[in-house]
PDB file of C-alpha atoms in Angstrom:
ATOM      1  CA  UNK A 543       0.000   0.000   0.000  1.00  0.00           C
ATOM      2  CA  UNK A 544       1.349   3.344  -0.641  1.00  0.00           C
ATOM      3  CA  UNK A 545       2.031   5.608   1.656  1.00  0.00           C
ATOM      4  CA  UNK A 546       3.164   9.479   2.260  1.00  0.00           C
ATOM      5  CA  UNK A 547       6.535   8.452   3.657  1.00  0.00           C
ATOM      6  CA  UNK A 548       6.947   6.128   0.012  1.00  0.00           C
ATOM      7  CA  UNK A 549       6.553   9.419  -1.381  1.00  0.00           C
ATOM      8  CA  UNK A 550       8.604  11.250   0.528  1.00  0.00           C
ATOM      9  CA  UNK A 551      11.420   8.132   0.255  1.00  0.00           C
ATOM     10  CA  UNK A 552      11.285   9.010  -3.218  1.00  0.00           C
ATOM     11  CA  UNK A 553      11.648  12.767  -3.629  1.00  0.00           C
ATOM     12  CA  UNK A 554      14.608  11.914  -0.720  1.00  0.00           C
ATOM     13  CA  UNK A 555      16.043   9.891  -3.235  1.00  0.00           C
ATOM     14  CA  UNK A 556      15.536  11.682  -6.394  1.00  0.00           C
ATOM     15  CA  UNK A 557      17.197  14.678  -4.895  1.00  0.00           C
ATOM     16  CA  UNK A 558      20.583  13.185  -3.589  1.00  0.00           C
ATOM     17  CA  UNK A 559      21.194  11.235  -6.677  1.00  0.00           C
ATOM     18  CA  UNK A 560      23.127  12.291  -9.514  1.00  0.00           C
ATOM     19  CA  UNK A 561      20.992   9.262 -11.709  1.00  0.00           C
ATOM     20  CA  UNK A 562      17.325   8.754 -12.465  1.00  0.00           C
ATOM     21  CA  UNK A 563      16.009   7.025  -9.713  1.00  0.00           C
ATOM     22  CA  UNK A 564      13.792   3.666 -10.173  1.00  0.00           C
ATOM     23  CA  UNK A 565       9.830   3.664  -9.391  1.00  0.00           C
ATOM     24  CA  UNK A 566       7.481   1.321  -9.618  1.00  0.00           C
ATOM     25  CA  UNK A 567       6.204   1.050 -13.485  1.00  0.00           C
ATOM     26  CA  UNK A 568       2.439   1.919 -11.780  1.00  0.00           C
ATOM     27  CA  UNK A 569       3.525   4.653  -9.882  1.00  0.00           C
ATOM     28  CA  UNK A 570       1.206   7.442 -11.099  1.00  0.00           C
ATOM     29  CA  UNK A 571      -1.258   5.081 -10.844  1.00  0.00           C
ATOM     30  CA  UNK A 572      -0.651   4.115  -7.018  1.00  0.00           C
ATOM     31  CA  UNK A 573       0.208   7.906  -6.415  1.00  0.00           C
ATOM     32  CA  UNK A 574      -3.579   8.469  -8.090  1.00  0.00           C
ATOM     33  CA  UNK A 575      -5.604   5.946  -5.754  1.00  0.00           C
ATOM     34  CA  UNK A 576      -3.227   7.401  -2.561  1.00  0.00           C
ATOM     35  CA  UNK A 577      -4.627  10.832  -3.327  1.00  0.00           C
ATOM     36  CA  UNK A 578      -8.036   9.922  -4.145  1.00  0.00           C
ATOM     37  CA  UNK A 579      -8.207   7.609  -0.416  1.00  0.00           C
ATOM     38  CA  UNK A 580      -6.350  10.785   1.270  1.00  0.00           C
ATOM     39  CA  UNK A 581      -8.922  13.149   0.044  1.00  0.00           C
ATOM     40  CA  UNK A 582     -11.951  10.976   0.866  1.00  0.00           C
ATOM     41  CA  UNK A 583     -10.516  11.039   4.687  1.00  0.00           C
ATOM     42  CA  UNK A 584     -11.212  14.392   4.930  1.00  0.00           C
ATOM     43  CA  UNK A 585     -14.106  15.378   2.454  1.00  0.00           C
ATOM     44  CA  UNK A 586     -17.105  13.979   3.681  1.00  0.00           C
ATOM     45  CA  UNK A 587     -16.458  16.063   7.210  1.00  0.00           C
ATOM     46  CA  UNK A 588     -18.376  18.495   7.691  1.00  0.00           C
ATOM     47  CA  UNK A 589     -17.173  22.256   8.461  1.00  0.00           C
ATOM     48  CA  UNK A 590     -18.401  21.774  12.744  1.00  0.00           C
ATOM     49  CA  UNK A 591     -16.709  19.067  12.682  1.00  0.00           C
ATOM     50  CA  UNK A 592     -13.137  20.547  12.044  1.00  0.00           C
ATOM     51  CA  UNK A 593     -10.462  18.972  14.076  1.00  0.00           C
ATOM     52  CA  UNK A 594      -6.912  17.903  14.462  1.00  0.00           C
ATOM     53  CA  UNK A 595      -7.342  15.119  12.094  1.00  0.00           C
ATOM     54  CA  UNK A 596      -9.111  16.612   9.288  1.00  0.00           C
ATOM     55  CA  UNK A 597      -6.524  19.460   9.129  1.00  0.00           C
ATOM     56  CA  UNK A 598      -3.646  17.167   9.253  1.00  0.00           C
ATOM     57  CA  UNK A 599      -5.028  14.747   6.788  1.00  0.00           C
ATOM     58  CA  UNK A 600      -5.845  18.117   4.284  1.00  0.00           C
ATOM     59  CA  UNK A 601      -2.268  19.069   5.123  1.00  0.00           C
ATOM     60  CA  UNK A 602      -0.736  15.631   4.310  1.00  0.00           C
ATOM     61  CA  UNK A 603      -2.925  15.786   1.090  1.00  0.00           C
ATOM     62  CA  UNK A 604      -1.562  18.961  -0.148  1.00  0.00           C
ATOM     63  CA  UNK A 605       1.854  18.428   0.528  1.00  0.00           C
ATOM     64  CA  UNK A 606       1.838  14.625  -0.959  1.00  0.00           C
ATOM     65  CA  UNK A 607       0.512  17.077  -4.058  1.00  0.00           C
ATOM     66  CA  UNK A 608       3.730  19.282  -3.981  1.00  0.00           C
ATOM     67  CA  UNK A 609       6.523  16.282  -3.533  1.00  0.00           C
ATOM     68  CA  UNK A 610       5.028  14.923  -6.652  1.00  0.00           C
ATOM     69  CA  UNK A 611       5.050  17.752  -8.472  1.00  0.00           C
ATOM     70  CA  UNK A 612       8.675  18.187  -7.206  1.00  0.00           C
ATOM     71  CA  UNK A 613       9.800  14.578  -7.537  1.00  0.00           C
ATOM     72  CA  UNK A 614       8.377  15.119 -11.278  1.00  0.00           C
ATOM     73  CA  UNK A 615      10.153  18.402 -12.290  1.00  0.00           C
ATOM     74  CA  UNK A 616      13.744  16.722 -10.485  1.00  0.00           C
ATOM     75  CA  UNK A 617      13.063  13.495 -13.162  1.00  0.00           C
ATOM     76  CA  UNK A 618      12.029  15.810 -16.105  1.00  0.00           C
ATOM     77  CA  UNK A 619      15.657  17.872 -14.993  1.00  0.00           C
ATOM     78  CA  UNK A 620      17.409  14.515 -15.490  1.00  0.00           C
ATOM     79  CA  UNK A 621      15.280  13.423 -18.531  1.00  0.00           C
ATOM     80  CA  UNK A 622      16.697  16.925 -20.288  1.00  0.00           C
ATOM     81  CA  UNK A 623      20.219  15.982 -19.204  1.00  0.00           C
ATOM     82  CA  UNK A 624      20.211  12.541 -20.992  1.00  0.00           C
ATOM     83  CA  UNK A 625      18.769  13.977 -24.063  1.00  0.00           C
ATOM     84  CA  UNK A 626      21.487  16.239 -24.363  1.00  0.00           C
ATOM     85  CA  UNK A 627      24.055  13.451 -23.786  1.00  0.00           C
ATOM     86  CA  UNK A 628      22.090  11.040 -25.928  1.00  0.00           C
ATOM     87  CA  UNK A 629      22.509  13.318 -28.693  1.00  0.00           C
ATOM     88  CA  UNK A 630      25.777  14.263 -28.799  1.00  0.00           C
ATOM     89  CA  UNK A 631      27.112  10.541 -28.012  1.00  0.00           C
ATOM     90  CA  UNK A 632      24.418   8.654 -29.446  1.00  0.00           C
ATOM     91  CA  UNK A 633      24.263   6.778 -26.211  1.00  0.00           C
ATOM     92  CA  UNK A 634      20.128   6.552 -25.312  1.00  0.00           C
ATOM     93  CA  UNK A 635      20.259   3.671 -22.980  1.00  0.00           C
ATOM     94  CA  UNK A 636      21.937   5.232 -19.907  1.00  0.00           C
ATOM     95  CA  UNK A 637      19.206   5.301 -17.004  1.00  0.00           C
ATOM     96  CA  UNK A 638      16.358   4.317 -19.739  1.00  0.00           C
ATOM     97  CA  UNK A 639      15.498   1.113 -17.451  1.00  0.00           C
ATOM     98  CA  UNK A 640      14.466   3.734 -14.613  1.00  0.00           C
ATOM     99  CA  UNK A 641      12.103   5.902 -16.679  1.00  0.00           C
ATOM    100  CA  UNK A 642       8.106   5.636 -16.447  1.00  0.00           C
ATOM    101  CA  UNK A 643       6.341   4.972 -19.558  1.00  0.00           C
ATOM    102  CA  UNK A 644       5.277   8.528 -20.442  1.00  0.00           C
ATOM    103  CA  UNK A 645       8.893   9.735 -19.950  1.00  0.00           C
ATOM    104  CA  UNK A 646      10.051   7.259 -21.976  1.00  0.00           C
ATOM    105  CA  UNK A 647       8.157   8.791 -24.304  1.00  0.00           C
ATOM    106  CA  UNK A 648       9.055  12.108 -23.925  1.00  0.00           C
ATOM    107  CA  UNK A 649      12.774  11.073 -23.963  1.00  0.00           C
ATOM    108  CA  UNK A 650      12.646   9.361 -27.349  1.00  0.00           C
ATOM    109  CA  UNK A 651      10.606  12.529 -28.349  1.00  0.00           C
ATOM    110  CA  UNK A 652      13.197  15.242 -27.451  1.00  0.00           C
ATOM    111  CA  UNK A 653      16.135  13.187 -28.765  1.00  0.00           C
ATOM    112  CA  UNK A 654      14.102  13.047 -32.682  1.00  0.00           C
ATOM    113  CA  UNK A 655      13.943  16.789 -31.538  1.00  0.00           C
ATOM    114  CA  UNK A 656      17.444  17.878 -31.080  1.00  0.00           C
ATOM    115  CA  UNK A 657      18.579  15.837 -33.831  1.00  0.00           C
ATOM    116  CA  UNK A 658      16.432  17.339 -36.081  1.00  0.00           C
ATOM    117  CA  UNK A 659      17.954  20.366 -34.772  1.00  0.00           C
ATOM    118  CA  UNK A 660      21.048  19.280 -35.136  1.00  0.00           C
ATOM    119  CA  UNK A 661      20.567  18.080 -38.898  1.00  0.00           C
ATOM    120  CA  UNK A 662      19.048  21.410 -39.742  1.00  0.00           C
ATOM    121  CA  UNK A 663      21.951  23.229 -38.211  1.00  0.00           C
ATOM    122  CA  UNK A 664      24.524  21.267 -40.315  1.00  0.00           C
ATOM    123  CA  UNK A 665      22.724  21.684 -43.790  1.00  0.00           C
ATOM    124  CA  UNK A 666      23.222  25.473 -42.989  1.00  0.00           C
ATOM    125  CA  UNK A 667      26.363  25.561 -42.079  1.00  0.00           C
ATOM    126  CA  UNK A 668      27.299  23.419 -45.279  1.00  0.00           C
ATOM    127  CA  UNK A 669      25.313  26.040 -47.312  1.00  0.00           C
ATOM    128  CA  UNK A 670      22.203  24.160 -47.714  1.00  0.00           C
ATOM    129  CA  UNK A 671      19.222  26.790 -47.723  1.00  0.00           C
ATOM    130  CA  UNK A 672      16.745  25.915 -44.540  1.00  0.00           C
ATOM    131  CA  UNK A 673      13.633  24.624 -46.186  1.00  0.00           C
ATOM    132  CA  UNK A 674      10.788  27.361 -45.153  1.00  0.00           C
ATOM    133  CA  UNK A 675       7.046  25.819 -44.357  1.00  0.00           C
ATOM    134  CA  UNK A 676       5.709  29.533 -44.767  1.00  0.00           C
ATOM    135  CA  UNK A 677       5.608  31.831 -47.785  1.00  0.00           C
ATOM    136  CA  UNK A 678       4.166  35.725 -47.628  1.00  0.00           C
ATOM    137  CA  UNK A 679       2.435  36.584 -50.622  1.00  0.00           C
ATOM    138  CA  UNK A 680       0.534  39.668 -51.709  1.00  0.00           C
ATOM    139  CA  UNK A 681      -2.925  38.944 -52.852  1.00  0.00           C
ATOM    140  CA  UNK A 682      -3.720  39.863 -56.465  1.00  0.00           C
ATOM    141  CA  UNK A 683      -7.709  39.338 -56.485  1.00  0.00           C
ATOM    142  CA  UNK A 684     -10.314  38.641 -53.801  1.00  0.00           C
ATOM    143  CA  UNK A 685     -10.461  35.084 -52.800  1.00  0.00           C
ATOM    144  CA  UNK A 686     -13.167  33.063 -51.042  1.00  0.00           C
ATOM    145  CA  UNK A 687     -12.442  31.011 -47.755  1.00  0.00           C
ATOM    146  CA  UNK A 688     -10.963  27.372 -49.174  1.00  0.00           C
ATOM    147  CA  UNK A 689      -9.554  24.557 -47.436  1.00  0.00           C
ATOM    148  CA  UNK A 690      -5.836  24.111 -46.766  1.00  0.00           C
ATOM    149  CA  UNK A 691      -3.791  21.114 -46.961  1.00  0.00           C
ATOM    150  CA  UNK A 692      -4.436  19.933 -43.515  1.00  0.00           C
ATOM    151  CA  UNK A 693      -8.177  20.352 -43.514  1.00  0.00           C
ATOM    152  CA  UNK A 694      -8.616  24.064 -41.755  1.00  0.00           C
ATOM    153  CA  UNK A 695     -10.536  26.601 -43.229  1.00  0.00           C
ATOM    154  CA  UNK A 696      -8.583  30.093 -44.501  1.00  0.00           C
ATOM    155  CA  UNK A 697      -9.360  33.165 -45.696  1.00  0.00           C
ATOM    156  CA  UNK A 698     -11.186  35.508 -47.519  1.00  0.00           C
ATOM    157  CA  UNK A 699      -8.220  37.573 -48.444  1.00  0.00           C
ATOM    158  CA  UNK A 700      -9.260  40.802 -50.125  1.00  0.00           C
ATOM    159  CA  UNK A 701      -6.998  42.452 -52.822  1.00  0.00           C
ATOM    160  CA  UNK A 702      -3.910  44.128 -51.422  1.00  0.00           C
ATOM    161  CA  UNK A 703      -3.922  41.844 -48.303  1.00  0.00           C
ATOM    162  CA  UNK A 704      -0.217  40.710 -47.208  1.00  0.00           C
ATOM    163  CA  UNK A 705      -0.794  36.637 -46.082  1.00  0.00           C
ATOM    164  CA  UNK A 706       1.990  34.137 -44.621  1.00  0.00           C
ATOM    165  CA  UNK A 707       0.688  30.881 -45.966  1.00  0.00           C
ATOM    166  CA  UNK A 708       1.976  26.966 -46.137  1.00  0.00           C
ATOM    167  CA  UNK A 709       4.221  27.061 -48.894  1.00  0.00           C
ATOM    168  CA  UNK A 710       2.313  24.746 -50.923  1.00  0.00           C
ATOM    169  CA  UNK A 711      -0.831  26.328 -50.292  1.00  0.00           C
ATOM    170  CA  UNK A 712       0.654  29.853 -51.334  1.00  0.00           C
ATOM    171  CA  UNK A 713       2.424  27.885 -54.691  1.00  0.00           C
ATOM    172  CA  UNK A 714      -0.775  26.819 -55.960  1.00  0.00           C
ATOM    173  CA  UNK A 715      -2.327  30.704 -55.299  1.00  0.00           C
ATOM    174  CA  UNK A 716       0.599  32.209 -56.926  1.00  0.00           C
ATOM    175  CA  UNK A 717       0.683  29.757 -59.839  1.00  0.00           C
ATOM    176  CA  UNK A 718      -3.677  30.433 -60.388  1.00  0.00           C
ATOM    177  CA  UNK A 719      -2.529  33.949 -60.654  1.00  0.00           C
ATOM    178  CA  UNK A 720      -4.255  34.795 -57.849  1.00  0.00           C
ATOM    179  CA  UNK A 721      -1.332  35.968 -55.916  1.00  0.00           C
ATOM    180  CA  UNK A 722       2.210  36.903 -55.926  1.00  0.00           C
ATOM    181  CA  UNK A 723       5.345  36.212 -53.663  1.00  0.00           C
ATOM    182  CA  UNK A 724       6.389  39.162 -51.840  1.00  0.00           C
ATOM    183  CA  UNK A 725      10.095  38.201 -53.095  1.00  0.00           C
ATOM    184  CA  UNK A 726       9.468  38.039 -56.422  1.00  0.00           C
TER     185      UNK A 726
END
């Protein structure tokens, strides 16, 4: 059964460690039905019958709220640092064991991230232009709302109107005469 001090163990731990620290894989979970037992122990008192217990159980409730959210931002800290070292060493295994599910997730995420970042950085230092998703164009004629490529609605533009648009979208305007790069 989980308990406050479990909680407390592991913020304890989490801060004196250098290294991601191990949980259990359910841990939100039993951190979940912990809160949700701690806050039935004091919500169904009513406000006469306010005493020692009730306000230390709502006290133990709010602080078990802020060590998790502390224990969470420590392990996101670490997370970060690993990213960075994945990426520059290529190394992603280092204290993977020890993550949760969802920050496994969010590891694997940031890596794809900053070597994306990484990529794009190297194609423009080796002159390679940076490709742009967004073109401004100057409207030539009035156009109606229309669907984009990924489904949303845009527009009306009026004639005259200055509009940063998906490339592609502003491509196929510029190539129905309809509009005109501002670069051109």
């Amino acid at each position: 059964m989980f308990s406050y001090n479990d909680l407390y163990e592991y913020l304890r731990k989490e801060k004196y460690s250098e290294q991601l620290q191990a949980l259990p894989k359910d841990f939100v979970l039993q951190f979940s039905e912990y809160m949700v037992n701690t806050r039935k122990s004091f919500s169904n008192v009513s406000i006469n019958e306010l005493d020692e217990d009730f306000l230390k159980a709502k006290k133990q409730y709010e602080n078990a709220m802020a060590i998790f959210k502390e224990l969470m931002l420590r392990r996101k800290k670490k997370i970060l640092n690993l990213v960075f070292i994945a990426a520059e060493t290529g190394i992603m295994k280092r204290d993977f064991a020890d993550m949760l599910s969802f920050e496994r997730d969010m590891f694997e995420r940031l890596v794809l991230t900053v070597d994306d970042a990484d990529k794009s950085l190297n194609e423009l230092l080796n002159g390679k232009p940076a490709e742009t998703k967004n073109k401004m164009i100057i409207v030539k004629e009035d156009i109606e709302q229309f669907v984009d490529m990924s489904g949303e609605i845009i527009g009306p533009f009026k004639k005259g109107n200055l509009v940063n648009l998906d490339s592609k979208v502003a491509e196929i305007l510029v190539s129905g005469g309809k509009a005109m790069f501002v670069d051109d």
